Coordinates of C-alpha atoms in Angstrom, one line a residue:
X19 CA 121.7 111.2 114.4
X20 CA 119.8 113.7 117.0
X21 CA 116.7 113.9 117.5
X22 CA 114.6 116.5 116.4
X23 CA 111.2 118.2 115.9
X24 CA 112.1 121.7 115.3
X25 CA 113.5 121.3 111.7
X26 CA 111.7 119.9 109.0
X27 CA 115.2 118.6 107.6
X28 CA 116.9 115.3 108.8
X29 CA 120.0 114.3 108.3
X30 CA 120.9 116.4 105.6
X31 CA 118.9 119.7 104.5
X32 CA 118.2 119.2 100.5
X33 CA 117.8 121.8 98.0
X34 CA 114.5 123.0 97.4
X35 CA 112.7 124.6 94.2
X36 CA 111.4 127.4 93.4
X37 CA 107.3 126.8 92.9
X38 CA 105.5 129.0 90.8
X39 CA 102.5 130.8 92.3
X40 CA 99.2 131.8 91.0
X41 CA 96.6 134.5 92.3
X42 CA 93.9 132.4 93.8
X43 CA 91.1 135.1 93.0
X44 CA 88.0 134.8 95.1
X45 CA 84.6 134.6 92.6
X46 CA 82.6 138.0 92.7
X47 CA 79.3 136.3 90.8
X48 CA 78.6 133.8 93.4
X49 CA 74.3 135.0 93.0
X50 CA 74.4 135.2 89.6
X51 CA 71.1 132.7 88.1
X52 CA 72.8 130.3 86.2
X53 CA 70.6 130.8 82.6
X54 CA 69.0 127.7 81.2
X55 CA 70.4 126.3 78.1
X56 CA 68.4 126.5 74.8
X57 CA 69.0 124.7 71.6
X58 CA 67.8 123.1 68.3
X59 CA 68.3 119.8 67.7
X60 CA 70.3 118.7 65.0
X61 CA 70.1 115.1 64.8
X62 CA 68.3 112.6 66.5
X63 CA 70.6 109.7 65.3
X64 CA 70.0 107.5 68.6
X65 CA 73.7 106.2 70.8
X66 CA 73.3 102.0 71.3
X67 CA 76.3 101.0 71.6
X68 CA 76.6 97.9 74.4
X69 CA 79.4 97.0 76.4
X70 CA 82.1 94.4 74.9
X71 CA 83.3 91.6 77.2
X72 CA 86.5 90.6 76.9
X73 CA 86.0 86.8 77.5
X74 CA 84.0 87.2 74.0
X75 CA 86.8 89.1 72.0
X76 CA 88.4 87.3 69.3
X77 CA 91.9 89.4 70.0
X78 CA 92.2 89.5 73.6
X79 CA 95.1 90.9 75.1
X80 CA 98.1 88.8 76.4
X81 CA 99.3 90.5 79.7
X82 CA 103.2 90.2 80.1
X83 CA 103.9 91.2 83.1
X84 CA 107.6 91.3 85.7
X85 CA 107.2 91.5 89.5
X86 CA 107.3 94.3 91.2
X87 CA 110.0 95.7 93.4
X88 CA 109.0 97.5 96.3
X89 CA 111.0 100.5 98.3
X90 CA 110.0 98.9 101.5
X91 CA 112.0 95.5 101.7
X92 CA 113.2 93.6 104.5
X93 CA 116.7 91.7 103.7
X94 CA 118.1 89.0 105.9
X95 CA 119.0 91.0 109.1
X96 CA 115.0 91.6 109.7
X97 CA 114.9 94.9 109.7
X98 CA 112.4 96.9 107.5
X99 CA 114.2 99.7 105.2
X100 CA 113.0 102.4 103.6
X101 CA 115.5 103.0 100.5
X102 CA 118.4 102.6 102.3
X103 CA 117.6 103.4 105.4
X104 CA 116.5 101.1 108.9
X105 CA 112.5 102.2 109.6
X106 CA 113.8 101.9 113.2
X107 CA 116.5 104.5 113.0
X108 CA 114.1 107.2 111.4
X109 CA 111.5 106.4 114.2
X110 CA 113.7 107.3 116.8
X111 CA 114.9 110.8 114.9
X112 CA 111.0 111.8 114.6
X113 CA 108.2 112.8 116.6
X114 CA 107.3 110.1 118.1
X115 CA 103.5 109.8 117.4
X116 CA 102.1 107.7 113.8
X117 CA 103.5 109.4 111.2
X118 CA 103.4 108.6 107.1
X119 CA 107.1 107.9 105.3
X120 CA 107.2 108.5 102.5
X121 CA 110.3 107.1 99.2
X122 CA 110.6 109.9 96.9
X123 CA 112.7 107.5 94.5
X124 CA 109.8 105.4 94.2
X125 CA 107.8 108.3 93.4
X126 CA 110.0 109.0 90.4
X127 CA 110.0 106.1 89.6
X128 CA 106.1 105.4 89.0
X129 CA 105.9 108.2 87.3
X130 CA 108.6 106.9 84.5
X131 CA 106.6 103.8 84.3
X132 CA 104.0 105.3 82.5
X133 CA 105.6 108.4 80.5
X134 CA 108.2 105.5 79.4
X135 CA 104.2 103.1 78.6
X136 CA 103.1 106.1 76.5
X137 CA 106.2 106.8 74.6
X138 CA 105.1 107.6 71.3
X139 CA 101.5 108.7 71.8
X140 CA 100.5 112.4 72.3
X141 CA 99.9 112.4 76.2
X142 CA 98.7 113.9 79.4
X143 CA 99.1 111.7 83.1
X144 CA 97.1 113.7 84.9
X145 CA 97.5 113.0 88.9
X146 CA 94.2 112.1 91.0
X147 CA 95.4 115.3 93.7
X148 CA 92.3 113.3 95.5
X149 CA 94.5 110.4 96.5
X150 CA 97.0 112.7 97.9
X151 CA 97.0 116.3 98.8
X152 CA 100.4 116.8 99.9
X153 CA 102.0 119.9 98.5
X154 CA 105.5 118.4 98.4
X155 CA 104.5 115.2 96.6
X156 CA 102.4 117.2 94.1
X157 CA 105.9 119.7 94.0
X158 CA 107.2 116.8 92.9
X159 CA 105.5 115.1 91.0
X160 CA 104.4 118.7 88.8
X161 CA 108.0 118.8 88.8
X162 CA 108.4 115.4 86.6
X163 CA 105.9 116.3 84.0
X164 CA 102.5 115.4 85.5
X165 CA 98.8 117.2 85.3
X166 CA 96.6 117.1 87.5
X167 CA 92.9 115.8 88.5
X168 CA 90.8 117.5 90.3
X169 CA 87.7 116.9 92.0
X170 CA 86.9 120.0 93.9
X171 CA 87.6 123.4 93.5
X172 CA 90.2 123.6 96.6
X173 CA 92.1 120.7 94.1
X174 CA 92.0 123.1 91.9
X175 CA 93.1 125.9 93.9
X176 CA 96.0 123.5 95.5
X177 CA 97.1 122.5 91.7
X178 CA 97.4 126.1 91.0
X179 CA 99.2 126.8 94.2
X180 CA 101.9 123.7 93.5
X181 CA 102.6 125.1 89.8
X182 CA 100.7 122.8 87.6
X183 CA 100.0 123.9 84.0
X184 CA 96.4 124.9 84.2
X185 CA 96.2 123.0 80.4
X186 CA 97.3 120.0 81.7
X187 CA 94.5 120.0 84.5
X188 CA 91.1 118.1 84.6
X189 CA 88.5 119.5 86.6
X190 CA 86.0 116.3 87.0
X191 CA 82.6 115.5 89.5
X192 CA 79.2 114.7 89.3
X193 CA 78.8 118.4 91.4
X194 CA 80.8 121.1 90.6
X195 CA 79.8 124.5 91.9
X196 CA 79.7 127.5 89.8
X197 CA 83.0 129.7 91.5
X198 CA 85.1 126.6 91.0
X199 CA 84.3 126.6 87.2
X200 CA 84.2 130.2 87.0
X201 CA 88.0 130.0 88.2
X202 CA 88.6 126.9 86.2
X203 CA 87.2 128.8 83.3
X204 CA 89.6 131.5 83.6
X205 CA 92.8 129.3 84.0
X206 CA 92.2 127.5 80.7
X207 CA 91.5 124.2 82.6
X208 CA 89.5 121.0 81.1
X209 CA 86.1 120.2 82.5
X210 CA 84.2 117.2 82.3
X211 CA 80.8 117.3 81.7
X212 CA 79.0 114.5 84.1
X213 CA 74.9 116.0 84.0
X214 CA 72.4 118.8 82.3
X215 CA 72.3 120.7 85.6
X216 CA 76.6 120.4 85.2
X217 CA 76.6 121.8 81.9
X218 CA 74.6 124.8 82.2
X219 CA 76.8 125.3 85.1
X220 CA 79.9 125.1 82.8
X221 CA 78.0 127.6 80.2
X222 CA 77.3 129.9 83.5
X223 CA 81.1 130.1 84.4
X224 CA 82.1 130.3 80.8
X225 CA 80.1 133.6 80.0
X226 CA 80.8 134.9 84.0
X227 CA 84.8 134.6 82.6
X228 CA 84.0 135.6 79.3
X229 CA 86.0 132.8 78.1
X230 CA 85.4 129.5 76.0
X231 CA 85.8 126.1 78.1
X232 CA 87.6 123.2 76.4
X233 CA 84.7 120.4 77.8
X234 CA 84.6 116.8 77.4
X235 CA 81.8 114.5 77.9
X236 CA 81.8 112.2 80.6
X237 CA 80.0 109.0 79.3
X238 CA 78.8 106.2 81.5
X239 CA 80.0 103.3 79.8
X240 CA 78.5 100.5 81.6
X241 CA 81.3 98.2 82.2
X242 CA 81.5 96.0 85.4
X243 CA 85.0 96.7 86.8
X244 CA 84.8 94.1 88.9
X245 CA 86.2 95.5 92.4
X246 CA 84.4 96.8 95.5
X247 CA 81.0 98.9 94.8
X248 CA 82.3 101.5 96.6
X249 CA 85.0 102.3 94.3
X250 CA 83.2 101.4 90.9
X251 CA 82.2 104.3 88.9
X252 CA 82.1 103.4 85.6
X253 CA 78.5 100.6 85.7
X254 CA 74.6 102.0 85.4
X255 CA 74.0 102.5 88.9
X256 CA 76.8 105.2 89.2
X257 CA 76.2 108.3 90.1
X258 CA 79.1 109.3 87.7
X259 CA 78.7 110.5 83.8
X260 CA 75.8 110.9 81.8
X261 CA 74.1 107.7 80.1
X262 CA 74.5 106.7 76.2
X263 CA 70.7 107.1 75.5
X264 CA 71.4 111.0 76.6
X265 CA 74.4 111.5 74.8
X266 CA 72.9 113.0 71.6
X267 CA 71.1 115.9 73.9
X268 CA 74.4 117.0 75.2
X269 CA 76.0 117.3 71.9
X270 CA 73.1 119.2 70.6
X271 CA 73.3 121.3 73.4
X272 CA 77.0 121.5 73.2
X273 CA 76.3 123.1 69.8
X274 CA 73.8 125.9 70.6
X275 CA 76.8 127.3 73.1
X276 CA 79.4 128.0 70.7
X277 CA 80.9 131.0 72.2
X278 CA 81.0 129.1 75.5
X279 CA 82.0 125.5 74.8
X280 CA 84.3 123.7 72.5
X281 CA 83.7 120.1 72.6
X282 CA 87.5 118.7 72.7
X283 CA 87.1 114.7 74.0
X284 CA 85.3 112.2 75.4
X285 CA 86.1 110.8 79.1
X286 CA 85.4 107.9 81.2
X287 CA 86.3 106.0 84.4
X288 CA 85.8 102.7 85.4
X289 CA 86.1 102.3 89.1
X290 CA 89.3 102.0 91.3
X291 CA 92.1 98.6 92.4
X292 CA 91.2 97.1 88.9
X293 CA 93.7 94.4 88.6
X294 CA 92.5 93.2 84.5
X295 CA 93.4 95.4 82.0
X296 CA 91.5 93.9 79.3
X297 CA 88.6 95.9 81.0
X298 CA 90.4 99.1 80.3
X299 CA 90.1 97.9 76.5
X300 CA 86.7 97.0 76.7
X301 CA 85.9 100.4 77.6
X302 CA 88.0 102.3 75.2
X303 CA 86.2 100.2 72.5
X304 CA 83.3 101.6 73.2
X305 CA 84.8 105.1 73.4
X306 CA 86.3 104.9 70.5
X307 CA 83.2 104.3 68.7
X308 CA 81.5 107.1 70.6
X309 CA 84.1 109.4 69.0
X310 CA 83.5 108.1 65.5
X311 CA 80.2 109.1 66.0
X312 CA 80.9 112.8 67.4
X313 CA 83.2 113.5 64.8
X314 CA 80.7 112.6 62.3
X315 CA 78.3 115.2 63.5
X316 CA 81.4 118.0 62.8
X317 CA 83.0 118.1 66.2
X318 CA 86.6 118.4 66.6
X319 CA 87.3 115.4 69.4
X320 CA 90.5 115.0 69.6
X321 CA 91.2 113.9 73.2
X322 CA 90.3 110.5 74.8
X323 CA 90.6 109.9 78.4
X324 CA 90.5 106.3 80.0
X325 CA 90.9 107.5 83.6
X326 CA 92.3 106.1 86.2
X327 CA 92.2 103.3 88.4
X328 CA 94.6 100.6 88.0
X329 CA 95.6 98.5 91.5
X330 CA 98.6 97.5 93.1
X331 CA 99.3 94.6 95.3
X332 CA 98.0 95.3 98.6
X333 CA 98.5 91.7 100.0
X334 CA 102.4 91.4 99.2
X335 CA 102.0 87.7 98.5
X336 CA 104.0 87.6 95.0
X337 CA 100.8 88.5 92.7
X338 CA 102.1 89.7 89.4
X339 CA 99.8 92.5 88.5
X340 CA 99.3 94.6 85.3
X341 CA 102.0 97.4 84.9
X342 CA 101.4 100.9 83.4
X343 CA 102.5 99.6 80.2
X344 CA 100.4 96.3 80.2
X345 CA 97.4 99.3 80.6
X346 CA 99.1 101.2 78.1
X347 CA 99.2 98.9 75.5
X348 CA 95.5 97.7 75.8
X349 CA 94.8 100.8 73.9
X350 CA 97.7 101.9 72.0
X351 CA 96.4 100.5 68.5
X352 CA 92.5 102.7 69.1
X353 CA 94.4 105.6 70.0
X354 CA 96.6 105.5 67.8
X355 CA 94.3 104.7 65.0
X356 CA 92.2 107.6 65.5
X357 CA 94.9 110.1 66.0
X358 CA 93.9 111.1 69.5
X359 CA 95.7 112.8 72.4
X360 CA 95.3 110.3 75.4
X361 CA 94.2 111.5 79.2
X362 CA 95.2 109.1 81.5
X363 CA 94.4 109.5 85.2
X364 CA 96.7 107.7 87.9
X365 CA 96.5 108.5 91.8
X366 CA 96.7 105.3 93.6
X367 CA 99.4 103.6 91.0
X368 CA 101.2 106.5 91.4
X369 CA 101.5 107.1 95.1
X370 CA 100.5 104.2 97.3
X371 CA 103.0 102.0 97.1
X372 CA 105.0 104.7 98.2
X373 CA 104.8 105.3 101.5
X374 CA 103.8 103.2 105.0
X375 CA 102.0 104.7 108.0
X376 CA 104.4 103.7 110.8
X377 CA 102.9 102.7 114.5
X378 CA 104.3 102.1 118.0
X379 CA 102.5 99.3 119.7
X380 CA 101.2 100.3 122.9
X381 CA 100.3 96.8 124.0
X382 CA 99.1 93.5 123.7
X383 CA 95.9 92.0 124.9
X384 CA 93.6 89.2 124.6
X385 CA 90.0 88.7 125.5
X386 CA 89.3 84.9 125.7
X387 CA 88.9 84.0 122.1
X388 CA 90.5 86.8 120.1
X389 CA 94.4 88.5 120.4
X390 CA 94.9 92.4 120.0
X391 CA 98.1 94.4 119.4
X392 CA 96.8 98.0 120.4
X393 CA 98.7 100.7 118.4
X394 CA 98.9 104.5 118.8
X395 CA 97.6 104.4 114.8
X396 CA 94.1 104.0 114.0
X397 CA 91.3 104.7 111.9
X398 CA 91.4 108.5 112.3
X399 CA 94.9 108.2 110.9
X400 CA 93.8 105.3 107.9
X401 CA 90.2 104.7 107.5
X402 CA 90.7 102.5 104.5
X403 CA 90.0 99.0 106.2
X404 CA 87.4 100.6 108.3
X405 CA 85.5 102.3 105.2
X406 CA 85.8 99.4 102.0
X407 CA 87.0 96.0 104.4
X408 CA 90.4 96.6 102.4
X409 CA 93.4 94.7 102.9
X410 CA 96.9 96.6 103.8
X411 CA 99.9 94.6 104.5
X412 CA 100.9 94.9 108.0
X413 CA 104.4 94.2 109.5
X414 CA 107.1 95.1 112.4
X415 CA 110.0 97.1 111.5
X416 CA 112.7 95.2 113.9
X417 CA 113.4 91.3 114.2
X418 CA 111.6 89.6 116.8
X419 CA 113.2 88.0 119.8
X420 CA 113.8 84.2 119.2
X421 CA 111.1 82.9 122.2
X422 CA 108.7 85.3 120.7
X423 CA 105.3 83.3 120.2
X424 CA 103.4 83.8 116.5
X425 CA 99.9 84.1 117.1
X426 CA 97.2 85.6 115.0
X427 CA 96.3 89.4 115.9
X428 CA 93.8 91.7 115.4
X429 CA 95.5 95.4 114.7
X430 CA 93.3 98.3 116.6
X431 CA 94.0 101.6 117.5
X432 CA 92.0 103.4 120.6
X433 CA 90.1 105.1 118.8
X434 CA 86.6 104.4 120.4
X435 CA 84.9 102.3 117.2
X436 CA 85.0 99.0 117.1
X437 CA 85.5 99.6 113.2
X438 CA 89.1 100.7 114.5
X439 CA 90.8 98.3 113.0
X440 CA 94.1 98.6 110.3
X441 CA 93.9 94.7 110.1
X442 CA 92.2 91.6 111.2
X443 CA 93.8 87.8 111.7
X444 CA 97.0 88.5 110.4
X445 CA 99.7 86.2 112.2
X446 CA 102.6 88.3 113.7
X447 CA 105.2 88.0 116.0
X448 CA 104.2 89.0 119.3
X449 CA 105.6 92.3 119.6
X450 CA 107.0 94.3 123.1
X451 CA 105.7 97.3 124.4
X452 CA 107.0 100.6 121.9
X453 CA 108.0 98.0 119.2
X454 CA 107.0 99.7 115.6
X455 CA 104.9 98.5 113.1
X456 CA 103.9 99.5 109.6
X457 CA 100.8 99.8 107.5
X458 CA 102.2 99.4 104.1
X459 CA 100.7 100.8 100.8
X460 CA 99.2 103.5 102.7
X461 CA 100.2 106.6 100.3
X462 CA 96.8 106.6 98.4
X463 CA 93.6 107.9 100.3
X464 CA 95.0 107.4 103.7
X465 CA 96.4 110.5 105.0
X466 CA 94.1 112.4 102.1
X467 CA 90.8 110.7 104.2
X468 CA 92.6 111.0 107.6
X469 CA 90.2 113.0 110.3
X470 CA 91.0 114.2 113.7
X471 CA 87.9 112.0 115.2
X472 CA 88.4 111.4 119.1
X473 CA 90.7 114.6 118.6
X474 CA 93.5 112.4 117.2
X475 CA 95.6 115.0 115.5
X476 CA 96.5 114.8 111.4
X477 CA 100.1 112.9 111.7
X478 CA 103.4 114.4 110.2
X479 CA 104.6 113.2 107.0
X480 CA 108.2 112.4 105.8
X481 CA 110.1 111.4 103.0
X482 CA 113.6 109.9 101.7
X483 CA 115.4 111.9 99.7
X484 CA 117.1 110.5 96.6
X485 CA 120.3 111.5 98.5
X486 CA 119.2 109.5 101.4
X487 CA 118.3 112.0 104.0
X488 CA 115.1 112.3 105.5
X489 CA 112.9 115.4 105.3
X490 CA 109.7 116.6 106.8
X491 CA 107.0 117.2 104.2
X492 CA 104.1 118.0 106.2
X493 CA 104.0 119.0 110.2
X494 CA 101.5 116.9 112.3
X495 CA 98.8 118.7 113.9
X496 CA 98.5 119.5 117.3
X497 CA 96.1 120.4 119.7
X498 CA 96.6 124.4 119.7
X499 CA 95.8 123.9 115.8
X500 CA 92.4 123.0 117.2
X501 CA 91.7 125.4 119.4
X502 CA 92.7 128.1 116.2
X503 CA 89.4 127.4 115.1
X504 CA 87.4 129.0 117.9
X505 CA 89.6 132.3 117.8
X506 CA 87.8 135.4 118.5
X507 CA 84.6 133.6 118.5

């Protein structure tokens, strides 16, 4: 194979599809007062309901579970492969700076796990776009039958952009600005309601598009996810979704806006890496009974959605996790039993055990009491252990030399931090000079959070083709992109 940076095709050019386009219409009414919403009240029938724990459930769910097979594996020769293909061999047919790979295959193949979970229940897997942004993966992933999530109104813009059904799309946040739901208004999109100041925002956009937004509430449910606080979202001290003791003055002011909002569903979300899916049922419990008590007042709910969430195995040390249909069938029976559409909302399941960020090591160093290997990767590039402590596998790509001594390494980049880290006290080889190393997991809010701090430049992204070549689905930044910025100032 020759090297290359001047094509974005390696090894063999693959087709490519046609993606449909929309208009992305800039908002005309951006100083347009947003009108304060006005209503009677129709009930005053009070919301109670308390979180069920699942240690206290007389039917608990039995999790069956298989182990996972991962796309990265390293057979007997002790080389790492992507797919088919030696790690080594596509490093030295790239740029050579960090860059993400990426296995398309494996892609395809999380997304069967769930539409093959939620066979035989009215369905929407709507894509977290926040946990990656790549055009080709969301191409893609459009492409096998997905929706979308969005959290921002460039999301939106970007779903629109990659040919997502606009009524397969979620438009979520606690702060949604009024030109995002004016254009999510006009493209038919779902919007979560998460606040009072949110929803006459919605009502705003609605009458500013003259059209009627499908909404659903965004209820606070309370329940402990049980991961890191800085990805749960779903307990009383989130700043996420509107509280149960509030729920009756949305729905009455829901109803005073009938020719702006049709109440369709009910939504919550729990947190992020949840690893016990009987949590996922203890929440939909309690949604479920919200519902009942909607419908009574005469709405027509027919959507529930669960979001997102559920983890993977980070640590690569054999853990048998819950599988899309292990979540899946948590709530089958309450969906089911109420007739409901179901709005599920994957990112990091989907996507982040596709794809590693691969490294050169620059060197190895010591200085008295702790070892370093120094890579050209860092924190700019994967912020994740930086930001939440989290764990990512870490591993070289070639075998090591037989005399090579095992110690226990800090990983750092040179970025100027001493946050910049991609992994502490993990025993390795000691690796040469140039030698590659991988970040596994890394396809989930990695190269979506990635910055250019110490003017590290955004790294290239490839993938494996089903076919085996390799292809370039994103072009790393450079330092002229930089300077772009101050053009003609």
């Amino acid at each position: 194979m020759a090297a290359t940076t001047t094509s974005t095709h390696l090894y063999r050019p693959p087709s490519l599809s046609k993606t449909r386009t929309y208009p992305l219409n800039q908002n005309p009414f951006l100083k347009i007062p947003i009108l304060p919403l006005k209503f009677t009240r129709t009930s005053s029938k009070p919301f109670s309901l308390k979180a069920v724990l699942s240690q206290n459930q007389a039917n608990t769910f039995t999790q069956k579970t298989t182990p996972f097979k991962h796309c990265f594996t390293k057979p007997s020769d002790g080389f790492l492969y992507c797919e088919n293909l030696k790690v080594q061999d596509i490093m030295e047919n790239v740029e050579k700076r960090p860059f993400y790979l990426y296995s398309k295959p494996q892609i395809t193949r999380n997304v069967e796990a769930y539409r093959d979970a939620l066979e035989g229940l009215n369905s929407i897997i709507g894509y977290a776009i926040k946990a990656n942004n790549n055009l080709k993966v969301l191409e893609h992933l459009r492409q096998l039958g997905c929706g979308a999530v969005l959290v921002s109104g460039n999301e939106l813009r970007l779903a629109l952009r990659a040919g997502f059904d606009p009524k397969r799309c979620i438009f979520n946040g606690n702060g949604k600005l009024l030109e995002d739901l004016v254009l999510a208004a006009q493209e038919g999109v779902f919007v979560n309601v998460d606040s009072e100041f949110d929803l006459e925002n919605i009502v705003a956009a609605a009458r500013i598009a003259g059209e009627k937004v499908n909404v659903l509430l965004r209820i606070n449910p309370d329940v402990d996810p049980q991961v890191h606080p800085y990805v749960a979202t779903g307990n009383k001290n989130s700043k996420f979704g509107i509280r149960n003791e509030k729920l009756q003055w949305f729905l009455d002011a829901v109803k005073s806006q009938p020719d702006e909002l049709k109440l369709v569903g009910a939504h919550c979300h729990l947190g992020s890496t949840i690893t016990k899916v009987d949590i996922f049922r203890d929440a939909a419990v309690l949604m479920i009974n919200y519902i009942d008590e909607i419908r009574a007042q005469g709405f027509e709910v027919n959507y529930l959605n669960i979001g997102g969430g559920l983890g993977i195995d980070y640590y690569h040390a054999g853990a048998v996790l819950p599988t899309p249909r292990d979540l899946i069938d948590t709530v089958r029976d309450l969906v089911l039993s109420r007739d409901l559409n179901l709005i599920i909302e994957p990112g990091r399941s989907l996507i982040a055990n596709t794809c590693c960020l691969v490294n050169r090591v620059t060197g190895v160093k010591t200085n008295g009491t702790k070892n370093f290997i120094v890579i050209d990767g860092s924190m700019a590039e994967l912020i994740r252990p930086s930001l939440y402590d989290a764990y990512q596998h870490i591993e070289l790509v070639s075998p090591a030399p037989p005399n090579a001594e095992v110690s226990t390494f800090d990983v750092v980049g040179p970025v100027c931090e001493s946050a910049d880290f991609l992994g502490k006290n993990r025993e390795l080889p000691t690796p040469a000079k140039g030698d590659g190393l991988v970040v596994h997991d890394a396809g989930a809010y990695c190269m979506s959070m990635a910055s250019t701090y110490n003017l590290k430049m955004r790294p290239p992204e490839y993938w494996v083709e089903e076919d085996g070549s390799v292809t370039k689905i994103r072009h790393g930044e450079t330092f002229e992109d930089h300077m772009k910025f101050f053009e003609g100032l």
